[in-house]
Amino acid sequence: MASADERPDPSAALALTKSIGSAGREPVGAGRTTPPAPDLEQIKAVASLLRVGGWQPPAPPVVRQVPREFGAGSRVEGLWQRAAALNGGCPLVCVSSADGGVGRSTLTVALGGLLALAIPGPVVAVDATLKPWGGLEHRVFRRGSATVWDAVSAGTDLDDLETAERLMQDGPTGLRVLVGESKVSDQRRPPNWPELLGVAGHLRSRYAMALLDLPTADTTPTWRALGWATVPVLVARATVDGVRHTLRLLAHVRAAGLHSVGDGAVVVVVATSPSTAREVRAVEKLARQSAAELVRVPYDPVLARPAPLDPRSLSKATRSAITEVAAAVVDRCPADLSRLVAAPSAGQPTLHGEESW
């Protein structure tokens, strides 16, 4: 965690995001130029919005019904119960990797889609790659042309749920997705780090959980974003090099003082073929010792299709693996299971009760 002198100033953050919002509303053709890359102090300032405020859960919480595709058992039911008991504040799940092309966006949508089924509140995934391309848009139903740049332009208006919802695309299970900006012009572009963190901070006031699909972890800002996460998730290919690169990344972030990332990371190893070499399993053992938890996601052709992704449509083995990832994430988020035991007059929740937000 950051020391006291490194903690960002919320007032500076608010001032900066207000200026970002007003700049985003300049009329088309105003001749705006893309601002320079933010410095570390700007990033620290806006990141304060990731630490304060946040969505508040319903009272009393109601445990949603477990979809039949996920079966029964203590692990699944425990996940759904803890998801209903999450404390307020909107946990932040940051997904990154040591290498590119490992399926970060796919994992973000699969994980977010499952969490949207379990958490009795709106869950949002944001394209945070800062690039004019991204994989989230191929995994959702587009109901409009809005992107993350429109969220930047909205500024503090994002604190209003109706405004935020107009910018979202839909996942098959109710996941709300803010897709990336693919255009680069005087009027539109992908956001920079302060703008992105400002968007994430505002969304936290209205959403029960936020997932950020980050760039590869080869820059200091990405490392810091992982450090601010409630749960950092690192995705790796199921190859010897892929897992080794993730091990090196964990060692590097620890050496940089980001022990919360090294000690709290959930490593997800994604298989790219039906069979996995024995050497990969050996190096995975080392990764299990270095990370908080490691989950292997088996090969599944559904994950490779550039189409809206519904975790219920995955194979049984893949559903089980994504459930393990979701449980690993939720287990690391603050929750109060005692809130599930409500007085009869307040309407005691049951395991298969259901509540829509």
Tab-separated table of N, CA and C in Angstrom, residues 215-306:
chain	number	residue	atom	x	y	z
A	215	PRO	N	-3.846	-2.621	-19.727
A	215	PRO	CA	-2.800	-3.019	-20.676
A	215	PRO	C	-1.888	-4.066	-20.024
A	216	THR	N	-0.936	-4.562	-20.800
A	216	THR	CA	0.075	-5.450	-20.226
A	216	THR	C	0.852	-4.694	-19.152
A	217	ALA	N	1.319	-5.431	-18.161
A	217	ALA	CA	1.971	-4.806	-17.004
A	217	ALA	C	3.446	-4.562	-17.277
A	218	ASP	N	3.732	-3.717	-18.267
A	218	ASP	CA	5.119	-3.387	-18.608
A	218	ASP	C	5.399	-1.901	-18.441
A	219	THR	N	4.508	-1.192	-17.733
A	219	THR	CA	4.723	0.226	-17.445
A	219	THR	C	4.408	0.491	-15.976
A	220	THR	N	4.998	1.541	-15.440
A	220	THR	CA	4.759	1.901	-14.044
A	220	THR	C	3.298	2.218	-13.760
A	221	PRO	N	2.588	2.986	-14.627
A	221	PRO	CA	1.175	3.252	-14.335
A	221	PRO	C	0.336	1.980	-14.212
A	222	THR	N	0.592	0.982	-15.058
A	222	THR	CA	-0.174	-0.258	-14.949
A	222	THR	C	0.128	-0.956	-13.636
A	223	TRP	N	1.396	-0.949	-13.240
A	223	TRP	CA	1.753	-1.542	-11.957
A	223	TRP	C	1.015	-0.843	-10.820
A	224	ARG	N	0.972	0.482	-10.864
A	224	ARG	CA	0.291	1.224	-9.804
A	224	ARG	C	-1.208	0.945	-9.815
A	225	ALA	N	-1.798	0.819	-10.999
A	225	ALA	CA	-3.222	0.477	-11.080
A	225	ALA	C	-3.474	-0.880	-10.436
A	226	LEU	N	-2.583	-1.829	-10.681
A	226	LEU	CA	-2.705	-3.132	-10.032
A	226	LEU	C	-2.575	-2.995	-8.513
A	227	GLY	N	-1.703	-2.079	-8.073
A	227	GLY	CA	-1.525	-1.860	-6.647
A	227	GLY	C	-2.750	-1.242	-5.986
A	228	TRP	N	-3.529	-0.454	-6.731
A	228	TRP	CA	-4.741	0.152	-6.185
A	228	TRP	C	-5.919	-0.807	-6.197
A	229	ALA	N	-5.795	-1.933	-6.883
A	229	ALA	CA	-6.903	-2.870	-7.024
A	229	ALA	C	-7.231	-3.545	-5.706
A	230	THR	N	-8.506	-3.841	-5.520
A	230	THR	CA	-8.899	-4.712	-4.422
A	230	THR	C	-8.361	-6.110	-4.671
A	231	VAL	N	-8.485	-6.543	-5.939
A	231	VAL	CA	-7.959	-7.853	-6.344
A	231	VAL	C	-7.256	-7.697	-7.693
A	232	PRO	N	-5.927	-7.891	-7.755
A	232	PRO	CA	-5.242	-7.925	-9.047
A	232	PRO	C	-5.327	-9.330	-9.646
A	233	VAL	N	-5.653	-9.389	-10.929
A	233	VAL	CA	-5.758	-10.667	-11.643
A	233	VAL	C	-4.767	-10.641	-12.798
A	234	LEU	N	-3.902	-11.636	-12.868
A	234	LEU	CA	-2.909	-11.736	-13.935
A	234	LEU	C	-3.209	-12.949	-14.796
A	235	VAL	N	-3.296	-12.730	-16.101
A	235	VAL	CA	-3.633	-13.798	-17.038
A	235	VAL	C	-2.369	-14.243	-17.764
A	236	ALA	N	-2.215	-15.555	-17.931
A	236	ALA	CA	-1.045	-16.110	-18.611
A	236	ALA	C	-1.476	-17.221	-19.555
A	237	ARG	N	-0.731	-17.380	-20.628
A	237	ARG	CA	-0.946	-18.545	-21.492
A	237	ARG	C	-0.443	-19.789	-20.779
A	238	ALA	N	-1.039	-20.924	-21.107
A	238	ALA	CA	-0.605	-22.200	-20.529
A	238	ALA	C	0.595	-22.735	-21.292
A	239	THR	N	1.673	-21.945	-21.250
A	239	THR	CA	2.950	-22.356	-21.833
A	239	THR	C	4.027	-22.119	-20.786
A	240	VAL	N	5.167	-22.764	-20.951
A	240	VAL	CA	6.258	-22.576	-19.997
A	240	VAL	C	6.671	-21.113	-19.962
A	241	ASP	N	6.873	-20.512	-21.130
A	241	ASP	CA	7.280	-19.105	-21.174
A	241	ASP	C	6.209	-18.198	-20.581
A	242	GLY	N	4.930	-18.481	-20.896
A	242	GLY	CA	3.854	-17.638	-20.395
A	242	GLY	C	3.804	-17.594	-18.883
A	243	VAL	N	3.917	-18.756	-18.250
A	243	VAL	CA	3.877	-18.792	-16.785
A	243	VAL	C	5.158	-18.211	-16.188
A	244	ARG	N	6.299	-18.481	-16.813
A	244	ARG	CA	7.551	-17.918	-16.318
A	244	ARG	C	7.548	-16.397	-16.376
A	245	HIS	N	7.007	-15.848	-17.456
A	245	HIS	CA	6.940	-14.393	-17.556
A	245	HIS	C	6.081	-13.813	-16.433
A	246	THR	N	5.020	-14.520	-16.088
A	246	THR	CA	4.171	-14.061	-14.985
A	246	THR	C	4.924	-14.143	-13.656
A	247	LEU	N	5.715	-15.184	-13.478
A	247	LEU	CA	6.536	-15.298	-12.273
A	247	LEU	C	7.522	-14.137	-12.174
A	248	ARG	N	8.132	-13.782	-13.300
A	248	ARG	CA	9.058	-12.649	-13.290
A	248	ARG	C	8.333	-11.354	-12.959
A	249	LEU	N	7.142	-11.203	-13.504
A	249	LEU	CA	6.354	-10.009	-13.209
A	249	LEU	C	6.067	-9.911	-11.710
A	250	LEU	N	5.679	-11.005	-11.096
A	250	LEU	CA	5.415	-10.998	-9.663
A	250	LEU	C	6.668	-10.629	-8.874
A	251	ALA	N	7.818	-11.151	-9.313
A	251	ALA	CA	9.071	-10.818	-8.634
A	251	ALA	C	9.401	-9.338	-8.795
A	252	HIS	N	9.167	-8.796	-9.978
A	252	HIS	CA	9.477	-7.390	-10.235
A	252	HIS	C	8.590	-6.456	-9.409
A	253	VAL	N	7.285	-6.755	-9.323
A	253	VAL	CA	6.405	-5.855	-8.577
A	253	VAL	C	6.729	-5.901	-7.086
A	254	ARG	N	7.139	-7.062	-6.595
A	254	ARG	CA	7.554	-7.140	-5.192
A	254	ARG	C	8.814	-6.304	-4.966
A	255	ALA	N	9.765	-6.422	-5.896
A	255	ALA	CA	11.002	-5.649	-5.770
A	255	ALA	C	10.725	-4.153	-5.823
A	256	ALA	N	9.643	-3.768	-6.522
A	256	ALA	CA	9.275	-2.353	-6.617
A	256	ALA	C	8.469	-1.881	-5.409
A	257	GLY	N	8.236	-2.773	-4.453
A	257	GLY	CA	7.515	-2.395	-3.252
A	257	GLY	C	6.016	-2.613	-3.310
A	258	LEU	N	5.504	-3.165	-4.421
A	258	LEU	CA	4.069	-3.410	-4.561
A	258	LEU	C	3.744	-4.820	-4.062
A	259	HIS	N	3.939	-5.025	-2.778
A	259	HIS	CA	3.745	-6.360	-2.211
A	259	HIS	C	2.281	-6.791	-2.254
A	260	SER	N	1.359	-5.826	-2.249
A	260	SER	CA	-0.060	-6.184	-2.314
A	260	SER	C	-0.387	-6.873	-3.627
A	261	VAL	N	0.336	-6.519	-4.689
A	261	VAL	CA	0.127	-7.179	-5.978
A	261	VAL	C	0.743	-8.572	-5.963
A	262	GLY	N	1.994	-8.650	-5.538
A	262	GLY	CA	2.653	-9.941	-5.520
A	262	GLY	C	1.995	-10.940	-4.603
A	263	ASP	N	1.554	-10.476	-3.428
A	263	ASP	CA	0.979	-11.388	-2.443
A	263	ASP	C	-0.510	-11.638	-2.663
A	264	GLY	N	-1.193	-10.718	-3.354
A	264	GLY	CA	-2.645	-10.854	-3.492
A	264	GLY	C	-3.122	-11.232	-4.875
A	265	ALA	N	-2.207	-11.428	-5.816
A	265	ALA	CA	-2.610	-11.678	-7.199
A	265	ALA	C	-3.260	-13.044	-7.374
A	266	VAL	N	-4.318	-13.061	-8.171
A	266	VAL	CA	-4.927	-14.307	-8.629
A	266	VAL	C	-4.414	-14.541	-10.047
A	267	VAL	N	-3.655	-15.607	-10.242
A	267	VAL	CA	-3.092	-15.923	-11.559
A	267	VAL	C	-4.031	-16.892	-12.269
A	268	VAL	N	-4.408	-16.539	-13.487
A	268	VAL	CA	-5.286	-17.379	-14.292
A	268	VAL	C	-4.504	-17.851	-15.511
A	269	VAL	N	-4.289	-19.156	-15.606
A	269	VAL	CA	-3.540	-19.749	-16.717
A	269	VAL	C	-4.546	-20.312	-17.718
A	270	VAL	N	-4.548	-19.748	-18.924
A	270	VAL	CA	-5.539	-20.099	-19.935
A	270	VAL	C	-4.922	-21.047	-20.963
A	271	ALA	N	-5.503	-22.214	-21.108
A	271	ALA	CA	-5.013	-23.206	-22.069
A	271	ALA	C	-5.403	-22.799	-23.485
A	272	THR	N	-4.490	-22.963	-24.410
A	272	THR	CA	-4.742	-22.609	-25.813
A	272	THR	C	-4.935	-23.836	-26.692
A	273	SER	N	-4.884	-25.027	-26.094
A	273	SER	CA	-5.102	-26.279	-26.835
A	273	SER	C	-5.671	-27.306	-25.864
A	274	PRO	N	-6.285	-28.373	-26.385
A	274	PRO	CA	-6.902	-29.375	-25.492
A	274	PRO	C	-5.919	-30.058	-24.554
A	275	SER	N	-4.649	-30.136	-24.916
A	275	SER	CA	-3.665	-30.791	-24.058
A	275	SER	C	-2.599	-29.777	-23.638
A	276	THR	N	-2.058	-29.995	-22.445
A	276	THR	CA	-1.038	-29.100	-21.912
A	276	THR	C	0.205	-29.898	-21.563
A	277	ALA	N	1.355	-29.378	-21.967
A	277	ALA	CA	2.610	-30.088	-21.736
A	277	ALA	C	2.887	-30.259	-20.248
A	278	ARG	N	3.545	-31.378	-19.926
A	278	ARG	CA	3.876	-31.672	-18.534
A	278	ARG	C	4.775	-30.585	-17.935
A	279	GLU	N	5.625	-29.995	-18.768
A	279	GLU	CA	6.527	-28.952	-18.276
A	279	GLU	C	5.752	-27.736	-17.768
A	280	VAL	N	4.582	-27.478	-18.380
A	280	VAL	CA	3.772	-26.345	-17.933
A	280	VAL	C	3.255	-26.596	-16.522
A	281	ARG	N	2.834	-27.800	-16.272
A	281	ARG	CA	2.316	-28.127	-14.937
A	281	ARG	C	3.391	-27.964	-13.878
A	282	ALA	N	4.630	-28.269	-14.253
A	282	ALA	CA	5.733	-28.135	-13.306
A	282	ALA	C	5.971	-26.679	-12.942
A	283	VAL	N	5.973	-25.789	-13.946
A	283	VAL	CA	6.220	-24.378	-13.656
A	283	VAL	C	5.007	-23.738	-12.972
A	284	GLU	N	3.818	-24.310	-13.197
A	284	GLU	CA	2.631	-23.816	-12.494
A	284	GLU	C	2.764	-24.009	-10.980
A	285	LYS	N	3.421	-25.078	-10.571
A	285	LYS	CA	3.621	-25.310	-9.140
A	285	LYS	C	4.400	-24.161	-8.501
A	286	LEU	N	5.395	-23.656	-9.237
A	286	LEU	CA	6.154	-22.512	-8.729
A	286	LEU	C	5.267	-21.275	-8.628
A	287	ALA	N	4.404	-21.094	-9.631
A	287	ALA	CA	3.516	-19.933	-9.632
A	287	ALA	C	2.516	-20.010	-8.478
A	288	ARG	N	2.061	-21.202	-8.146
A	288	ARG	CA	1.128	-21.354	-7.028
A	288	ARG	C	1.763	-20.897	-5.720
A	289	GLN	N	3.062	-21.107	-5.605
A	289	GLN	CA	3.768	-20.697	-4.390
A	289	GLN	C	4.017	-19.193	-4.349
A	290	SER	N	4.024	-18.542	-5.514
A	290	SER	CA	4.356	-17.128	-5.593
A	290	SER	C	3.133	-16.225	-5.542
A	291	ALA	N	1.981	-16.718	-6.012
A	291	ALA	CA	0.765	-15.913	-6.063
A	291	ALA	C	-0.189	-16.319	-4.952
A	292	ALA	N	-1.225	-15.511	-4.753
A	292	ALA	CA	-2.229	-15.856	-3.752
A	292	ALA	C	-2.995	-17.102	-4.164
A	293	GLU	N	-3.280	-17.206	-5.458
A	293	GLU	CA	-4.012	-18.372	-5.959
A	293	GLU	C	-3.768	-18.491	-7.459
A	294	LEU	N	-3.774	-19.726	-7.941
A	294	LEU	CA	-3.636	-19.980	-9.367
A	294	LEU	C	-4.776	-20.879	-9.813
A	295	VAL	N	-5.427	-20.493	-10.906
A	295	VAL	CA	-6.528	-21.269	-11.470
A	295	VAL	C	-6.231	-21.516	-12.943
A	296	ARG	N	-6.361	-22.754	-13.364
A	296	ARG	CA	-6.182	-23.076	-14.768
A	296	ARG	C	-7.551	-23.123	-15.454
A	297	VAL	N	-7.674	-22.409	-16.573
A	297	VAL	CA	-8.886	-22.435	-17.386
A	297	VAL	C	-8.628	-23.335	-18.588
A	298	PRO	N	-9.364	-24.424	-18.728
A	298	PRO	CA	-9.094	-25.359	-19.817
A	298	PRO	C	-9.453	-24.774	-21.177
A	299	TYR	N	-8.953	-25.415	-22.208
A	299	TYR	CA	-9.264	-24.991	-23.566
A	299	TYR	C	-10.767	-25.104	-23.804
A	300	ASP	N	-11.334	-24.071	-24.388
A	300	ASP	CA	-12.770	-24.059	-24.701
A	300	ASP	C	-12.954	-23.242	-25.962
A	301	PRO	N	-13.461	-23.850	-27.034
A	301	PRO	CA	-13.621	-23.100	-28.290
A	301	PRO	C	-14.553	-21.899	-28.163
A	302	VAL	N	-15.475	-21.924	-27.194
A	302	VAL	CA	-16.376	-20.785	-27.013
A	302	VAL	C	-15.588	-19.532	-26.646
A	303	LEU	N	-14.510	-19.702	-25.885
A	303	LEU	CA	-13.705	-18.552	-25.482
A	303	LEU	C	-12.976	-17.912	-26.647
A	304	ALA	N	-12.772	-18.686	-27.716
A	304	ALA	CA	-12.022	-18.174	-28.862
A	304	ALA	C	-12.910	-17.452	-29.872
A	305	ARG	N	-14.216	-17.504	-29.710
A	305	ARG	CA	-15.118	-16.881	-30.680
A	305	ARG	C	-15.298	-15.399	-30.377
A	306	PRO	N	-15.148	-14.538	-31.375
A	306	PRO	CA	-15.366	-13.095	-31.168
A	306	PRO	C	-16.856	-12.769	-31.179
